[in-house]
């Protein structure tokens, strides 16, 4: 009983220490956003990397999600005689929830882990130390550029995923009935309002920020020793995914408060 | 002779586990000190304290007369330009070519240099270590010995007054190790640098060092010239030279 209590207290302490040190790290990274020099070249390189690595994956996943969602919901809607509401319903679910969360999770798996492994390796092989003694701040050159790149890129990737998802939905409907793309789009967009798009976009900016941040944090704080590279990558994915769901939860509560639904 | 680095009563502990307990050292211009010691005794921690990659707990580190432990970041950057550090594996930036690795080192400190001057500096530095051909290679394509030489070239590009070598020959075959030791000497002659060389390689210590120190339990257990330590009766010291 005593050891159980100690274990629980121990993990609680570790949890809060971790949260505290992530917050501290976040503050330091944000400060670097406003500190010269601004490494635009490295930012572009990272942005290109991220797009290049995830675009095909997001295209395929987005298309399938739209398709499957439509095929699965259609029979129910037909039973209710509410077929014409289907495109709108799918559009809302994709834009508000499925597009952002699926894209963010894919990026957590691909980008966060990649950054975690890369920075972990740089830490273990003393590249971060070498950078530090050369007078370049790794927090500025390496971390801030990556976090900024994910913060900008993830929302764009989400827009892309939404578009492909809607196209998948159209493809699914087209298999079952005759509907023009134009009619589909007008049905879909009629039911979408600012109240759907704006909170979703703000949410994805936070997703992007934390995908870069968690990956960087895990890599930056890697232990010495090669096995910690794998550990950083792994715990970057787990932590980033968890944070994505927590942000999603907070976002839904907040938009309910603000928009009243 | 002018003193380049002076360390007095340096202490460092990690999570209450002492690593350095009382380190004292004096490095004079043109001199090389070799530090021997088992793995995990804190040799790397000591060199990192000199450039404040690790913040020491207590004591004094004077580099070219400046108190490293208590200076602000700007002064620290000035000192770091004058102290080259060759990391254990070379620590080349994996995502950059050899040329970019070297350029990265100077782009912050010598922004006023134009493109041709920059290129000349990079090429001169690579020539010093005999690896000009590797200029467009990625670090992943290089052998361990080449990485260390490029790492040295990257350090030399700033023409440092002092160079800290962290195990420059560890993990290399005897022939390559010999070449690196010769390179250390050549660099010293050409640029009149002073060095601290951490090594397990007795041959390297013999070739390069004016002074040898053996580290144990966070202190220097024995010090002297190579031949003095060679003739020591102490079992622990003998173990290094057999
Ligand atoms: N950043 C650090 N955090 C905690 N412990 C460290 C750190 N750096 C070094 N140590 C510990 O200090 C000791 C000396 O390490 P090091 O200087 O790397 O040894 P070596 O003499 O082989 O170079 C080791 O026990 C190591 O675990
Ligand atoms: Mg070491």
Coordinates of C-alpha atoms and ligand atoms in Angstrom, one line a residue:
Chain A
X1 CA 0.0 0.0 0.0
X2 CA 2.8 2.3 0.9
X3 CA 4.7 1.6 -2.3
X4 CA 1.6 2.1 -4.4
X5 CA 1.1 5.5 -2.8
X6 CA 4.8 6.3 -3.4
X7 CA 4.5 5.1 -7.0
X8 CA 1.5 7.3 -7.7
X9 CA 3.1 10.3 -6.0
X10 CA 6.3 9.7 -8.0
X11 CA 4.5 9.6 -11.3
X12 CA 2.5 12.6 -10.4
X13 CA 5.7 14.5 -9.6
X14 CA 7.3 13.4 -12.8
X15 CA 4.2 14.4 -14.8
X16 CA 4.2 17.9 -13.3
X17 CA 7.9 18.3 -13.7
X18 CA 7.6 17.4 -17.4
X19 CA 4.7 19.8 -17.9
X20 CA 6.6 22.5 -16.2
X21 CA 9.7 22.0 -18.3
X22 CA 7.6 21.8 -21.5
X23 CA 6.1 25.2 -20.6
X24 CA 9.5 26.6 -19.9
X25 CA 10.7 25.3 -23.3
X26 CA 7.7 26.7 -25.0
X27 CA 8.4 30.2 -23.6
X28 CA 12.0 30.0 -24.7
X29 CA 11.0 28.9 -28.2
X30 CA 8.4 31.7 -28.6
X31 CA 11.0 34.2 -27.5
X32 CA 13.2 33.0 -30.3
X33 CA 10.4 33.8 -32.8
X34 CA 11.1 37.4 -32.1
X35 CA 14.9 37.2 -31.8
X36 CA 17.3 38.0 -34.7
X37 CA 18.5 36.5 -36.9
X38 CA 15.4 35.2 -38.6
X39 CA 16.5 32.0 -40.4
X40 CA 14.2 32.2 -43.4
X41 CA 16.3 29.8 -45.5
X42 CA 16.1 27.1 -42.9
X43 CA 12.4 27.8 -42.4
X44 CA 11.7 27.3 -46.1
X45 CA 13.8 24.1 -46.1
X46 CA 11.8 22.7 -43.2
X47 CA 8.5 23.7 -44.8
X48 CA 9.4 22.0 -48.0
X49 CA 10.4 18.9 -46.1
X50 CA 7.2 18.7 -44.2
X51 CA 5.0 19.2 -47.2
X52 CA 7.0 16.7 -49.2
X53 CA 6.9 14.1 -46.5
X54 CA 3.2 14.2 -45.7
X55 CA 1.3 15.4 -48.9
X56 CA 0.8 12.0 -50.5
X57 CA -0.1 10.3 -47.2
X58 CA -2.7 13.1 -46.4
X59 CA -4.1 13.0 -49.9
X60 CA -4.8 9.2 -49.7
X61 CA -6.1 9.3 -46.2
X62 CA -8.3 12.3 -46.8
X63 CA -9.8 10.8 -49.9
X64 CA -10.6 7.5 -48.1
X65 CA -12.1 9.2 -45.1
X66 CA -14.5 11.3 -47.2
X67 CA -15.4 8.3 -49.2
X68 CA -16.0 5.9 -46.3
X69 CA -17.8 8.5 -44.2
X70 CA -20.2 9.1 -47.1
X71 CA -20.8 5.5 -48.0
X72 CA -21.5 4.7 -44.3
X73 CA -23.9 7.5 -43.6
X74 CA -25.8 7.4 -46.9
X75 CA -28.2 4.5 -46.1
X76 CA -29.3 6.1 -42.9
X77 CA -29.9 9.4 -44.6
X78 CA -31.8 7.7 -47.4
X79 CA -34.0 5.9 -44.9
X80 CA -34.9 9.3 -43.4
X81 CA -35.4 10.8 -46.9
X82 CA -32.7 13.3 -46.1
X83 CA -30.3 12.5 -48.9
X84 CA -29.9 16.1 -49.9
X85 CA -28.6 16.9 -46.4
X86 CA -25.7 14.4 -46.8
X87 CA -23.1 16.7 -48.5
X88 CA -23.7 19.4 -45.9
X89 CA -23.4 16.9 -43.1
X90 CA -20.2 15.4 -44.5
X91 CA -18.7 18.8 -45.1
X92 CA -19.3 19.9 -41.6
X93 CA -17.8 16.7 -40.1
X94 CA -14.8 16.9 -42.4
X95 CA -14.1 20.6 -41.9
X96 CA -14.7 20.8 -38.1
X97 CA -13.3 17.5 -36.9
X98 CA -12.1 14.8 -39.3
X99 CA -9.8 16.9 -41.5
X100 CA -8.0 18.6 -38.7
X101 CA -7.7 15.6 -36.4
X102 CA -6.7 13.1 -39.0
X103 CA -4.1 15.5 -40.5
X104 CA -2.7 16.4 -37.1
X105 CA -2.4 12.7 -36.1
X106 CA -0.7 11.9 -39.4
X107 CA 1.7 14.8 -38.8
X108 CA 2.3 13.7 -35.3
X109 CA 3.3 10.3 -36.6
X110 CA 5.4 11.6 -39.4
X111 CA 6.7 15.0 -38.5
X112 CA 6.8 15.1 -34.7
X113 CA 8.6 11.7 -34.6
X114 CA 11.0 12.9 -37.4
X115 CA 11.9 16.0 -35.5
X116 CA 12.3 14.1 -32.3
X117 CA 14.7 11.6 -33.9
X118 CA 16.6 14.3 -35.8
X119 CA 17.1 16.5 -32.8
X120 CA 17.8 13.5 -30.5
X121 CA 20.5 12.4 -32.8
X122 CA 21.9 16.0 -33.0
X123 CA 21.9 16.0 -29.2
X124 CA 23.6 12.6 -28.8
X125 CA 26.3 13.3 -31.4
X126 CA 27.0 16.7 -29.8
X127 CA 25.9 18.6 -32.9
X128 CA 23.7 20.9 -30.7
X129 CA 26.8 21.6 -28.5
X130 CA 28.9 22.3 -31.6
X131 CA 26.3 24.8 -32.8
X132 CA 26.2 26.4 -29.4
X133 CA 30.0 27.0 -29.3
X134 CA 30.0 28.3 -32.8
X135 CA 27.8 31.1 -31.6
X136 CA 24.6 30.0 -33.3
X137 CA 21.8 29.3 -30.9
X138 CA 20.3 25.9 -31.7
X139 CA 17.1 27.0 -30.1
X140 CA 16.9 29.7 -32.7
X141 CA 18.4 27.9 -35.7
X142 CA 17.1 24.4 -35.2
X143 CA 14.0 24.5 -33.0
X144 CA 12.3 27.8 -33.7
X145 CA 12.4 27.2 -37.5
X146 CA 10.9 23.8 -37.2
X147 CA 8.1 24.9 -34.8
X148 CA 7.3 27.8 -37.1
X149 CA 7.3 25.6 -40.1
X150 CA 4.8 23.2 -38.6
X151 CA 2.7 26.0 -37.3
X152 CA 2.3 27.4 -40.8
X153 CA 2.2 24.2 -42.7
X154 CA -0.2 22.1 -40.7
X155 CA -3.2 24.5 -41.3
X156 CA -2.4 24.5 -45.0
X157 CA -2.2 20.7 -45.0
X158 CA -5.6 20.6 -43.2
X159 CA -7.2 22.7 -45.9
X160 CA -5.8 20.3 -48.4
X161 CA -7.0 17.3 -46.5
X162 CA -10.5 18.9 -46.3
X163 CA -10.6 19.5 -50.0
X164 CA -9.5 16.0 -50.9
X165 CA -11.9 14.6 -48.3
X166 CA -14.8 16.4 -49.9
X167 CA -13.8 15.1 -53.2
X168 CA -13.8 11.6 -51.8
X169 CA -17.2 12.2 -50.5
X170 CA -18.4 13.4 -54.0
X171 CA -16.8 10.3 -55.5
X172 CA -18.7 8.1 -53.1
X173 CA -22.0 9.8 -53.8
X174 CA -21.4 9.6 -57.5
X175 CA -21.0 5.8 -57.3
X176 CA -24.6 5.5 -55.9
X177 CA -26.5 8.3 -57.6
X178 CA -26.2 10.9 -60.3
X179 CA -25.0 14.2 -58.8
X180 CA -23.1 16.9 -60.5
X181 CA -20.0 18.2 -58.8
X182 CA -21.5 21.7 -58.8
X183 CA -24.6 20.6 -57.0
X184 CA -22.5 18.7 -54.5
X185 CA -20.4 21.7 -53.8
X186 CA -23.3 24.1 -53.4
X187 CA -25.0 21.6 -51.0
X188 CA -21.8 21.2 -49.1
X189 CA -20.9 24.9 -48.8
X190 CA -24.4 26.0 -48.0
X191 CA -24.3 24.4 -44.7
X192 CA -20.8 25.6 -43.8
X193 CA -20.5 28.8 -42.0
X194 CA -17.8 30.9 -40.4
X195 CA -18.6 29.3 -37.1
X196 CA -17.4 26.0 -38.6
X197 CA -14.3 27.3 -40.4
X198 CA -12.8 29.8 -38.0
X199 CA -12.6 27.7 -34.8
X200 CA -11.4 24.8 -36.9
X201 CA -8.6 26.9 -38.4
X202 CA -7.5 28.3 -35.1
X203 CA -7.5 24.8 -33.7
X204 CA -5.2 23.6 -36.5
X205 CA -2.7 26.4 -35.8
X206 CA -2.4 25.1 -32.3
X207 CA -2.1 21.5 -33.6
X208 CA 0.8 22.7 -35.9
X209 CA 2.6 24.5 -33.1
X210 CA 2.5 21.6 -30.7
X211 CA 3.4 19.0 -33.4
X212 CA 6.7 20.9 -33.9
X213 CA 7.2 21.8 -30.3
X214 CA 6.7 18.4 -28.8
X215 CA 9.0 16.8 -31.4
X216 CA 11.6 19.4 -30.7
X217 CA 11.3 19.2 -26.9
X218 CA 11.7 15.4 -26.9
X219 CA 14.7 15.6 -29.1
X220 CA 16.3 18.6 -27.4
X221 CA 16.0 16.9 -24.0
X222 CA 17.1 13.5 -25.1
X223 CA 19.5 11.7 -22.8
X224 CA 23.0 10.9 -23.8
X225 CA 23.3 7.5 -25.5
X226 CA 22.1 6.3 -28.8
X227 CA 19.1 4.4 -27.6
X228 CA 17.5 7.7 -26.5
X229 CA 17.1 8.7 -30.2
X230 CA 14.5 6.1 -30.7
X231 CA 12.9 6.9 -27.4
X232 CA 12.6 10.6 -28.3
X233 CA 10.9 9.8 -31.6
X234 CA 8.6 7.4 -29.9
X235 CA 7.5 9.6 -27.0
X236 CA 7.2 12.6 -29.4
X237 CA 4.4 10.7 -31.3
X238 CA 2.6 9.6 -28.1
X239 CA 2.8 13.0 -26.4
X240 CA 1.9 15.0 -29.6
X241 CA -1.1 12.7 -30.2
X242 CA -2.3 13.2 -26.7
X243 CA -1.9 16.9 -26.8
X244 CA -3.8 17.0 -30.1
X245 CA -6.8 15.4 -28.4
X246 CA -6.6 17.7 -25.4
X247 CA -6.5 20.7 -27.7
X248 CA -9.5 19.3 -29.6
X249 CA -11.4 18.9 -26.3
X250 CA -10.7 22.4 -25.2
X251 CA -11.5 23.8 -28.6
X252 CA -14.9 22.1 -28.7
X253 CA -15.8 23.6 -25.3
X254 CA -14.6 27.0 -26.2
X255 CA -16.4 27.2 -29.5
X256 CA -19.5 26.0 -27.7
X257 CA -19.1 28.9 -25.3
X258 CA -18.5 31.5 -28.0
X259 CA -20.9 30.3 -30.7
X260 CA -23.4 28.6 -28.5
X261 CA -23.7 25.2 -30.1
Chain B
X1 CA 55.3 32.3 -21.1
X2 CA 51.8 33.6 -21.2
X3 CA 49.1 31.5 -19.6
X4 CA 46.2 30.6 -21.9
X5 CA 43.9 28.6 -19.7
X6 CA 43.9 28.5 -15.9
X7 CA 41.6 26.4 -13.9
X8 CA 41.3 26.6 -10.1
X9 CA 39.4 24.3 -7.8
X10 CA 36.8 23.5 -10.4
X11 CA 33.8 21.5 -9.1
X12 CA 30.8 20.0 -10.9
X13 CA 28.2 17.5 -9.8
X14 CA 25.2 16.1 -11.6
X15 CA 22.1 15.4 -9.4
X16 CA 24.3 15.4 -6.3
X17 CA 26.8 12.9 -7.8
X18 CA 30.2 14.7 -7.9
X19 CA 32.0 14.4 -11.2
X20 CA 34.7 17.0 -10.8
X21 CA 35.8 17.6 -7.3
X22 CA 39.0 19.7 -7.4
X23 CA 40.5 20.3 -10.8
X24 CA 43.5 22.6 -11.1
X25 CA 45.3 23.2 -14.4
X26 CA 47.5 25.7 -16.2
X27 CA 48.0 25.7 -19.9
X28 CA 50.7 28.0 -21.4
X29 CA 51.0 29.3 -24.9
X30 CA 52.3 26.8 -27.3
X31 CA 51.9 23.9 -24.9
X32 CA 49.8 20.7 -25.2
X33 CA 48.3 19.0 -22.2
X34 CA 47.1 15.4 -22.5
X35 CA 44.5 14.2 -20.1
X36 CA 44.2 10.4 -19.5
X37 CA 41.5 8.7 -17.5
X38 CA 38.9 6.0 -17.5
X39 CA 35.6 6.4 -19.3
X40 CA 33.1 8.3 -17.2
X41 CA 35.6 10.1 -15.0
X42 CA 34.5 13.5 -16.3
X43 CA 37.1 14.4 -19.0
X44 CA 34.4 15.6 -21.4
X45 CA 32.6 17.5 -18.6
X46 CA 35.9 19.3 -17.8
X47 CA 36.4 20.5 -21.4
X48 CA 32.8 21.5 -21.6
X49 CA 33.2 23.6 -18.5
X50 CA 35.9 25.5 -20.2
X51 CA 33.6 26.8 -22.9
X52 CA 30.6 26.8 -20.5
X53 CA 28.6 24.1 -22.4
X54 CA 28.3 22.8 -18.9
X55 CA 27.9 25.3 -16.1
X56 CA 30.4 24.5 -13.4
X57 CA 29.2 24.6 -9.7
X58 CA 32.3 26.3 -8.2
X59 CA 35.8 27.3 -8.9
X60 CA 37.4 29.4 -11.5
X61 CA 38.1 29.0 -15.2
X62 CA 40.2 31.8 -16.8
X63 CA 40.6 31.7 -20.6
X64 CA 43.0 34.3 -21.9
X65 CA 42.6 36.0 -18.6
X66 CA 38.7 36.2 -18.7
X67 CA 36.6 34.5 -16.1
X68 CA 34.4 32.2 -18.2
X69 CA 32.0 31.1 -15.4
X70 CA 30.9 34.7 -14.7
X71 CA 30.8 36.5 -18.0
X72 CA 27.7 37.6 -20.0
X73 CA 26.6 35.9 -23.2
X74 CA 28.3 38.4 -25.5
X75 CA 31.7 38.0 -23.8
X76 CA 31.2 34.3 -23.8
X77 CA 30.7 34.3 -27.6
X78 CA 33.9 36.2 -28.0
X79 CA 35.8 33.6 -25.9
X80 CA 34.2 30.8 -27.8
X81 CA 35.5 32.2 -31.1
X82 CA 39.0 31.9 -29.7
X83 CA 38.6 28.4 -28.3
X84 CA 38.2 25.6 -30.8
X85 CA 36.4 22.4 -29.7
X86 CA 36.8 19.2 -31.6
X87 CA 34.0 16.9 -30.4
X88 CA 34.3 13.2 -29.9
X89 CA 32.7 12.1 -33.2
X90 CA 33.4 15.3 -35.1
X91 CA 29.8 16.5 -34.5
X92 CA 29.4 17.4 -38.2
X93 CA 25.9 18.8 -39.0
X94 CA 24.2 15.8 -40.7
X95 CA 21.9 17.9 -42.9
X96 CA 24.6 20.0 -44.4
X97 CA 27.4 19.3 -46.9
X98 CA 31.0 19.6 -45.7
X99 CA 31.2 23.1 -47.3
X100 CA 28.1 24.2 -45.5
X101 CA 29.4 22.8 -42.3
X102 CA 32.4 25.0 -42.5
X103 CA 30.5 28.0 -43.7
X104 CA 28.1 27.7 -40.8
X105 CA 30.9 28.2 -38.4
X106 CA 31.9 31.6 -39.8
X107 CA 28.7 33.1 -41.1
X108 CA 27.8 34.5 -37.7
X109 CA 31.1 35.8 -36.7
X110 CA 32.5 37.1 -40.0
X111 CA 29.5 38.4 -41.8
X112 CA 31.5 41.1 -43.4
X113 CA 33.4 38.6 -45.6
X114 CA 32.3 38.3 -49.2
X115 CA 31.6 35.2 -51.2
X116 CA 35.1 34.7 -52.6
X117 CA 36.8 35.3 -49.3
X118 CA 34.4 32.8 -47.6
X119 CA 35.2 30.2 -50.3
X120 CA 38.9 30.7 -49.9
X121 CA 38.7 30.3 -46.1
X122 CA 36.7 27.1 -46.4
X123 CA 39.1 25.6 -49.0
X124 CA 42.2 26.6 -47.1
X125 CA 40.8 25.0 -44.0
X126 CA 40.0 21.8 -45.7
X127 CA 43.4 21.7 -47.4
X128 CA 45.0 21.9 -43.9
X129 CA 43.5 18.6 -43.1
X130 CA 44.0 17.2 -46.6
X131 CA 40.4 16.7 -47.4
X132 CA 39.6 19.3 -50.1
X133 CA 38.0 16.6 -52.3
X134 CA 35.3 16.0 -49.7
X135 CA 34.0 19.5 -49.9
X136 CA 30.7 18.6 -51.5
X137 CA 30.1 15.4 -49.6
X138 CA 27.5 14.8 -46.9
X139 CA 28.8 13.7 -43.4
X140 CA 27.0 10.4 -43.9
X141 CA 29.3 9.5 -46.7
X142 CA 32.5 10.0 -44.7
X143 CA 34.5 7.6 -42.6
X144 CA 35.1 8.2 -38.9
X145 CA 38.6 9.5 -39.4
X146 CA 37.4 11.8 -42.2
X147 CA 34.7 13.2 -39.9
X148 CA 37.2 14.0 -37.2
X149 CA 39.4 15.7 -39.7
X150 CA 36.6 17.8 -41.2
X151 CA 35.6 18.6 -37.6
X152 CA 39.1 19.9 -37.1
X153 CA 38.9 21.9 -40.3
X154 CA 35.7 23.4 -39.1
X155 CA 37.3 24.4 -35.8
X156 CA 40.4 25.8 -37.5
X157 CA 38.5 28.1 -39.8
X158 CA 38.1 30.5 -36.9
X159 CA 41.9 30.4 -36.3
X160 CA 41.5 29.7 -32.6
X161 CA 44.2 30.3 -30.0
X162 CA 43.3 27.2 -28.0
X163 CA 41.9 23.9 -29.2
X164 CA 40.2 21.3 -27.0
X165 CA 40.4 17.8 -28.4
X166 CA 37.9 15.3 -27.0
X167 CA 39.3 11.9 -27.8
X168 CA 40.5 12.7 -31.2
X169 CA 41.8 9.2 -32.0
X170 CA 39.2 7.0 -30.2
X171 CA 37.6 4.5 -32.5
X172 CA 40.1 4.9 -35.3
X173 CA 42.6 2.3 -36.6
X174 CA 46.3 2.8 -35.5
X175 CA 47.3 4.2 -38.9
X176 CA 44.6 6.8 -39.0
X177 CA 45.2 7.6 -35.3
X178 CA 48.8 8.3 -36.1
X179 CA 47.7 10.6 -38.9
X180 CA 45.4 12.5 -36.6
X181 CA 48.2 12.9 -34.0
X182 CA 50.5 14.3 -36.7
X183 CA 47.8 16.6 -37.8
X184 CA 47.4 17.9 -34.3
X185 CA 51.1 18.7 -34.2
X186 CA 51.1 20.2 -37.6
X187 CA 48.2 22.5 -36.7
X188 CA 50.0 23.5 -33.5
X189 CA 53.2 24.4 -35.5
X190 CA 51.3 26.3 -38.2
X191 CA 49.0 28.4 -36.0
X192 CA 51.0 28.3 -32.7
X193 CA 48.0 27.1 -30.8
X194 CA 47.8 25.6 -27.3
X195 CA 45.7 22.4 -26.8
X196 CA 44.1 20.2 -24.2
X197 CA 43.9 16.7 -25.6
X198 CA 41.7 14.1 -24.0
X199 CA 42.8 10.7 -25.0
X200 CA 43.2 7.0 -24.2
X201 CA 45.8 6.7 -26.9
X202 CA 49.2 6.5 -25.3
X203 CA 51.0 7.0 -28.7
X204 CA 49.0 10.2 -29.3
X205 CA 49.8 11.5 -25.8
X206 CA 53.5 10.7 -26.3
X207 CA 53.6 12.4 -29.7
X208 CA 51.7 15.5 -28.8
X209 CA 51.9 16.3 -25.1
X210 CA 54.3 18.4 -23.1
X211 CA 52.4 17.6 -20.0
X212 CA 50.3 14.5 -19.1
X213 CA 47.6 14.4 -16.4
X214 CA 45.8 11.4 -15.2
X215 CA 42.3 12.0 -13.9
X216 CA 40.6 9.9 -11.2
X217 CA 37.7 10.6 -8.9
X218 CA 37.3 14.2 -10.1
X219 CA 40.9 15.2 -9.6
X220 CA 44.2 14.9 -11.3
X221 CA 45.7 11.8 -9.6
X222 CA 49.1 12.2 -11.3
X223 CA 50.8 14.8 -13.4
X224 CA 54.2 15.2 -15.2
X225 CA 55.9 14.9 -18.5
X226 CA 55.3 11.7 -20.5
X227 CA 58.6 10.2 -19.5
X228 CA 58.2 11.1 -15.8
X229 CA 54.9 9.3 -15.7
X230 CA 56.2 6.4 -17.8
X231 CA 58.8 5.7 -15.1
X232 CA 56.3 6.0 -12.2
X233 CA 56.1 3.2 -9.6
X234 CA 52.4 3.8 -8.9
X235 CA 50.4 0.8 -10.1
X236 CA 47.5 3.0 -11.3
X237 CA 49.8 5.1 -13.4
X238 CA 51.7 2.1 -14.7
X239 CA 48.4 0.7 -16.0
X240 CA 48.1 3.4 -18.6
X241 CA 51.6 2.9 -19.9
X242 CA 51.8 -0.9 -20.2
Ligands
LIG1 N1 24.6 16.3 -18.9 C1 24.8 15.4 -18.0 N2 23.8 15.1 -17.1 C2 24.0 14.1 -16.1 N3 25.2 13.5 -16.0 C3 26.2 13.7 -16.8 C4 26.1 14.7 -17.9 N4 27.2 14.8 -18.6 C5 28.0 13.9 -18.0 N5 27.4 13.2 -17.0 C6 28.1 12.2 -16.1 O1 29.3 12.7 -15.7 C7 30.3 11.6 -15.8 C8 31.4 12.0 -16.6 O2 31.1 12.0 -18.0 P1 32.1 12.3 -19.2 O3 32.8 13.6 -18.9 O4 31.3 12.2 -20.4 O5 33.1 11.1 -19.0 P2 34.4 10.9 -19.9 O6 35.6 11.0 -19.0 O7 34.3 9.5 -20.5 O8 34.5 11.9 -21.0 C9 29.5 10.4 -16.2 O9 29.2 9.6 -15.1 C10 28.3 10.9 -16.8 O10 27.2 10.0 -16.6
LIG2 MG1 34.1 11.8 -23.0

